[in-house]
Each structure stands twice: as C-alpha cells, then as structure tokens.
JSON list of C-alpha atoms in Angstrom, two decimals:
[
{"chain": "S", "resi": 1, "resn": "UNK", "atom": "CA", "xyz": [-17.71, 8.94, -30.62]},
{"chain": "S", "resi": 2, "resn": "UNK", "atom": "CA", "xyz": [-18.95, 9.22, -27.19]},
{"chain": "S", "resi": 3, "resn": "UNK", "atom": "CA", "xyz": [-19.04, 5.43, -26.92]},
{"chain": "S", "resi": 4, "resn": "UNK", "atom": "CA", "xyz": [-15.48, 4.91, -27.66]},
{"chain": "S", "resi": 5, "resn": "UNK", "atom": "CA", "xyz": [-14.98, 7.65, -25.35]},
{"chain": "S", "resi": 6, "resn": "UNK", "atom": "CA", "xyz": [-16.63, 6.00, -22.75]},
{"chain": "S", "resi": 7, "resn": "UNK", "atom": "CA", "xyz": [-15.10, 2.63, -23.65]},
{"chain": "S", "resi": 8, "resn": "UNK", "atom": "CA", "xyz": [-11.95, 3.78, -23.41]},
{"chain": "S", "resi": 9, "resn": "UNK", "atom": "CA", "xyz": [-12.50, 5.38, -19.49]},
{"chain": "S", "resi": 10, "resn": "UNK", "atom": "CA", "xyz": [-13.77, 2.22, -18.92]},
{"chain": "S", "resi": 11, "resn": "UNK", "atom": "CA", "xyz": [-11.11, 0.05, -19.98]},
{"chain": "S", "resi": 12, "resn": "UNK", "atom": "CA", "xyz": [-8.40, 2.33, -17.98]},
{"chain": "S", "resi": 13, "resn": "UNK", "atom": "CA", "xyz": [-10.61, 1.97, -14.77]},
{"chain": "S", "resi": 14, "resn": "UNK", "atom": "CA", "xyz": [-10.44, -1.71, -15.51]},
{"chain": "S", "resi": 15, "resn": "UNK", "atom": "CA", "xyz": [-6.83, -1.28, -15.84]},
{"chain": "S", "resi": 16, "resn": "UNK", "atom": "CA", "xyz": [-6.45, 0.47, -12.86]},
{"chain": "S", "resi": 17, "resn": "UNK", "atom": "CA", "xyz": [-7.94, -1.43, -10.64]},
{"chain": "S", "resi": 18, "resn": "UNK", "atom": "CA", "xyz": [-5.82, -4.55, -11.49]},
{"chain": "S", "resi": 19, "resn": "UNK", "atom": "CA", "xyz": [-2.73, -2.72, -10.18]},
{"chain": "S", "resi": 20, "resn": "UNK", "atom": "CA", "xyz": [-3.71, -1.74, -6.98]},
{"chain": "S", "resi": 21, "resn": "UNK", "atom": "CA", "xyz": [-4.61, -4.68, -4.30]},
{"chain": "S", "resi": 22, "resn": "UNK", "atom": "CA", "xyz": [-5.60, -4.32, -1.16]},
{"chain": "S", "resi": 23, "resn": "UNK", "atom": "CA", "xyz": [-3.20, -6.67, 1.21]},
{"chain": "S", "resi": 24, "resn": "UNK", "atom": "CA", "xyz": [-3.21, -7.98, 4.78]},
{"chain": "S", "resi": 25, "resn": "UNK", "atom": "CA", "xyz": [-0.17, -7.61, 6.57]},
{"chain": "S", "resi": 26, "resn": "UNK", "atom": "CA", "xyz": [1.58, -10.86, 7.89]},
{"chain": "S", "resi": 27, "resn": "UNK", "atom": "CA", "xyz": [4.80, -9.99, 9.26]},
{"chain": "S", "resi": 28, "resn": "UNK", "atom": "CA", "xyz": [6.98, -7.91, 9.21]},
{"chain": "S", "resi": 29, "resn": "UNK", "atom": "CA", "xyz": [10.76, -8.52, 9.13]},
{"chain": "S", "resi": 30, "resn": "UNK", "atom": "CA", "xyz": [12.79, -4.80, 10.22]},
{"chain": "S", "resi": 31, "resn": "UNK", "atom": "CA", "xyz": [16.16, -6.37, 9.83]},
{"chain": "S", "resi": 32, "resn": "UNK", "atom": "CA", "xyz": [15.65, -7.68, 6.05]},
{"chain": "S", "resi": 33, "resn": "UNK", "atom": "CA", "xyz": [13.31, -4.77, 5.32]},
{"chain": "S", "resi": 34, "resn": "UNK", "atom": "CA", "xyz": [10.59, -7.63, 4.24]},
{"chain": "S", "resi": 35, "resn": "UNK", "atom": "CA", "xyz": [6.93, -7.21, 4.46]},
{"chain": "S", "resi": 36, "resn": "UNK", "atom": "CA", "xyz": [5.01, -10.48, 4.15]},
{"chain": "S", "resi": 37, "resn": "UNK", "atom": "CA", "xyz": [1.30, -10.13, 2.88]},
{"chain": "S", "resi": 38, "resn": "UNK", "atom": "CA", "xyz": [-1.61, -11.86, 2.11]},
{"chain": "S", "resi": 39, "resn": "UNK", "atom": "CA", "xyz": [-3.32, -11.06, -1.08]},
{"chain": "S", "resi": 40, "resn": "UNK", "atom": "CA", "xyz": [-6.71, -12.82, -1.61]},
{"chain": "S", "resi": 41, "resn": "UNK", "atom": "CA", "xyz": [-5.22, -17.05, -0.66]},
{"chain": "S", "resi": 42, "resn": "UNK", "atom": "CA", "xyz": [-1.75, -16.09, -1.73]},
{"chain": "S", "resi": 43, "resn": "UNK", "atom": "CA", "xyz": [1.20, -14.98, 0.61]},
{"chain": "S", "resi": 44, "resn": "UNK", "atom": "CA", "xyz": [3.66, -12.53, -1.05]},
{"chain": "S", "resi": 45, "resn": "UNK", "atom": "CA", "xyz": [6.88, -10.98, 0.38]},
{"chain": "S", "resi": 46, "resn": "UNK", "atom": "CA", "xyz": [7.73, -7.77, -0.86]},
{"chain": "S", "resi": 47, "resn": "UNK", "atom": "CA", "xyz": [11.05, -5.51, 0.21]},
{"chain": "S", "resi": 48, "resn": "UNK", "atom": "CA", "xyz": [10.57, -2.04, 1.18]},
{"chain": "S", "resi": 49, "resn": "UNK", "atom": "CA", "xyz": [13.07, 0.69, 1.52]},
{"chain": "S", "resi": 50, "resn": "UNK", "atom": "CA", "xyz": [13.48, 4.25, 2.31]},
{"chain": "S", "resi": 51, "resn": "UNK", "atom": "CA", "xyz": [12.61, 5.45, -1.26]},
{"chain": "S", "resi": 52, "resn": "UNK", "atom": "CA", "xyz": [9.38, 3.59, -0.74]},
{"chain": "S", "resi": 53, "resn": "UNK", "atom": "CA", "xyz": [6.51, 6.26, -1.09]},
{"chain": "S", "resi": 54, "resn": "UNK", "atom": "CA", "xyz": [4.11, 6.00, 1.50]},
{"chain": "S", "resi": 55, "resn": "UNK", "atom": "CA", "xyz": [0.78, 7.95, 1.12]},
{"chain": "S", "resi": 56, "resn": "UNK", "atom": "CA", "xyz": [-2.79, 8.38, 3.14]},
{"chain": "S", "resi": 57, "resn": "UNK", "atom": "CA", "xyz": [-5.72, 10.33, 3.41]},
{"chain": "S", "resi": 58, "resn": "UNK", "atom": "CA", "xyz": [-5.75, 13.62, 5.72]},
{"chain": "S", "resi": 59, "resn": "UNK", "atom": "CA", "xyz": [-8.91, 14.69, 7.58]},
{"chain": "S", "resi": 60, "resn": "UNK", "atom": "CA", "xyz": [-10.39, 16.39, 4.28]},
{"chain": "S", "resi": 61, "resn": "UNK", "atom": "CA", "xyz": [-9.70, 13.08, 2.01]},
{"chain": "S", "resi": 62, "resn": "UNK", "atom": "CA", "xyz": [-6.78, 14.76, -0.02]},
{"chain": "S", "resi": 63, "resn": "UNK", "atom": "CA", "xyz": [-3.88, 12.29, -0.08]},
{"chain": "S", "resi": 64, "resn": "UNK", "atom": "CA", "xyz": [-0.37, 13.15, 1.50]},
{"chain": "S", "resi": 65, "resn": "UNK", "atom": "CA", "xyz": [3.23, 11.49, 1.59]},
{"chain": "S", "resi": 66, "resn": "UNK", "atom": "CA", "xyz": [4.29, 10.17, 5.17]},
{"chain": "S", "resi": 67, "resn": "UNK", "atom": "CA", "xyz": [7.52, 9.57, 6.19]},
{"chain": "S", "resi": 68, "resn": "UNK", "atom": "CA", "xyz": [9.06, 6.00, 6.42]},
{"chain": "S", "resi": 69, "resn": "UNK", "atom": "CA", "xyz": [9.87, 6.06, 9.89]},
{"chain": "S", "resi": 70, "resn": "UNK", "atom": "CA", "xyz": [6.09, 6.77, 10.52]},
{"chain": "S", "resi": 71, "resn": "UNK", "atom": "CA", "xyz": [4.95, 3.93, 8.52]},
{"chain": "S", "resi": 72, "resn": "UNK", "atom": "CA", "xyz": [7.72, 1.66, 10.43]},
{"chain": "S", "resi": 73, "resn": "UNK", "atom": "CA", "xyz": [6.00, 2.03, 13.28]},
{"chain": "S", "resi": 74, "resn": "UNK", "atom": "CA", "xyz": [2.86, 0.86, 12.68]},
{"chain": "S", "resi": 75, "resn": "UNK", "atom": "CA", "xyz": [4.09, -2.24, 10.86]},
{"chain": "S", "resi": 76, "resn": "UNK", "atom": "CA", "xyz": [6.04, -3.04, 13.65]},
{"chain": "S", "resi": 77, "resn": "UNK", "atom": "CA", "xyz": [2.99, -2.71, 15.82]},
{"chain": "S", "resi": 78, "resn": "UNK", "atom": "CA", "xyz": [2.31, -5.97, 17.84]},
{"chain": "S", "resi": 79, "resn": "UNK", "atom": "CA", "xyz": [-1.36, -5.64, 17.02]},
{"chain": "S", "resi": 80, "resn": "UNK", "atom": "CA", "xyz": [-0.40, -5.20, 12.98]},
{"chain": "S", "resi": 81, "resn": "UNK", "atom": "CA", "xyz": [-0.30, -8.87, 12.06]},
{"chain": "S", "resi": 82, "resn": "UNK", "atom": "CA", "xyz": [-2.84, -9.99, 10.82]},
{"chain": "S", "resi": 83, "resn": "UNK", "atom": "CA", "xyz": [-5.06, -7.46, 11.39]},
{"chain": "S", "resi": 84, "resn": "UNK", "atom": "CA", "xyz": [-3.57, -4.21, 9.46]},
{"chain": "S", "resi": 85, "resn": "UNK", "atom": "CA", "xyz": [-4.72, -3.50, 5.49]},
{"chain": "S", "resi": 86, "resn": "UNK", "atom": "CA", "xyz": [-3.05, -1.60, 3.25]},
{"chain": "S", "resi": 87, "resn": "UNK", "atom": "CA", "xyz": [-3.06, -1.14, -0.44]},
{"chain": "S", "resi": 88, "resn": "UNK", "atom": "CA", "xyz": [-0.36, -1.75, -2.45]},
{"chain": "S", "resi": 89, "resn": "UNK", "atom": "CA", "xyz": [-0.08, 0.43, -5.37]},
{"chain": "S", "resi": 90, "resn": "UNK", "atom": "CA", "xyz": [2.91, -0.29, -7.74]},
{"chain": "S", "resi": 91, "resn": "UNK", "atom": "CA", "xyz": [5.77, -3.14, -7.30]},
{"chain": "S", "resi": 92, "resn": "UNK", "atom": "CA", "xyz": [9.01, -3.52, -9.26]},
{"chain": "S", "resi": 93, "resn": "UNK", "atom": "CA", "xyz": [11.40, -6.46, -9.15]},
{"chain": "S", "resi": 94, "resn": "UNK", "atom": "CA", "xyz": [9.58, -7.89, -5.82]},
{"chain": "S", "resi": 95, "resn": "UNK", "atom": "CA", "xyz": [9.94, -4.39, -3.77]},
{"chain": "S", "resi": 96, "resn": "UNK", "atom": "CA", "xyz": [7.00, -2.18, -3.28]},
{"chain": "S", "resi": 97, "resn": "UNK", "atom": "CA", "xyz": [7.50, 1.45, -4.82]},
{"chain": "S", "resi": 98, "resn": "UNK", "atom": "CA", "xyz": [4.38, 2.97, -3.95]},
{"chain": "S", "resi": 99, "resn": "UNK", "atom": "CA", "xyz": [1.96, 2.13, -0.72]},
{"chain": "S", "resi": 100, "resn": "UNK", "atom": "CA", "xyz": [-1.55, 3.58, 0.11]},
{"chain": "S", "resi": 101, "resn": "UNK", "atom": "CA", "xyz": [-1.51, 3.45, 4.05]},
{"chain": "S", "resi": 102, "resn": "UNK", "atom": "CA", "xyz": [-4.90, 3.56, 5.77]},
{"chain": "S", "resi": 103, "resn": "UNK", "atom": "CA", "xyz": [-5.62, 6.51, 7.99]},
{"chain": "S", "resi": 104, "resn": "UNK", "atom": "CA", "xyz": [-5.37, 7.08, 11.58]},
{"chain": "S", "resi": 105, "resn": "UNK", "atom": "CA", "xyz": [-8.45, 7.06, 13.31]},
{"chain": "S", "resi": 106, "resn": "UNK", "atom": "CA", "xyz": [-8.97, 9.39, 16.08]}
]
C-alpha cells in the first residue's frame, strides 16, 4: 500500500512539473497585449490580459497575487528582454492564465 501511495505522489509531481516552464522573456508587445518567450529552443507568443493572475514570493516565501499594472512594468522594462525569467504556470487557447513572477530583489 505504501508503494502505490508513493507511486502515485510521484506520478503527480511528474505531472506537475510538465505544466509549469520556466520562460525567458523576448518582447513584449503593450499594444497587442503579446508576450513573446523563449522556452528551452522554441519561441512562443502568448496573450495576456487583465484577468491574468500574476503571483510571487514575499520576503517570508509565502506566495501573493500582484496587480497587472505592476507586472506591466517590469515587462516593459528596457533591460527585460532577454534577460527577465518567469514561470509560466497554466495556458488556455494561446493566453497565459496563471504567471509565477520572480521576486524583487532589494
């Protein structure tokens, strides 16, 4: 029993891990709400909307929702492409629904 058990945990960590991806920002289009990324040696352009949710780690690790407007800003940083990760957590008809934004260092 305690091997199925632990075959089981194991297969949804498996699972898990296939639908979230780490991505390298691109570009970033404001106008057509388009975020270009680069996942492993593929390029992928996903939309991204207000109803987006947005989420990163405060100080003590818990995760919390930031606003859109917040996010905006850093992907329309100059210093962004190319160089900002993010992970992208679930996608649905070629628009990301949920995004795990990395931190702001201090």
């Amino acid at each position: 029993m305690q091997k199925l058990l632990l075959a089981f945990a194991f297969l949804a960590l498996v699972a898990g891990l296939g639908v979230a991806g780490e991505v390298t920002l691109v570009k970033f289009d404001k106008d057509k709400k388009e975020v270009t990324v680069k996942e492993g040696d593929a390029t992928k352009t996903y939309q991204i909307s207000e109803k987006t949710k947005f989420t990163t780690n405060d100080e003590d690790g818990k995760p919390k929702e930031i606003k859109y407007e917040v996010v905006l800003k850093g992907l329309t940083s100059v210093k962004a492409a190319g160089r900002m990760k993010f992970e992208i957590v679930g996608t649905k008809d070629g628009a990301i629904t949920e995004a795990k934004m990395p931190g702001r260092r201090r």
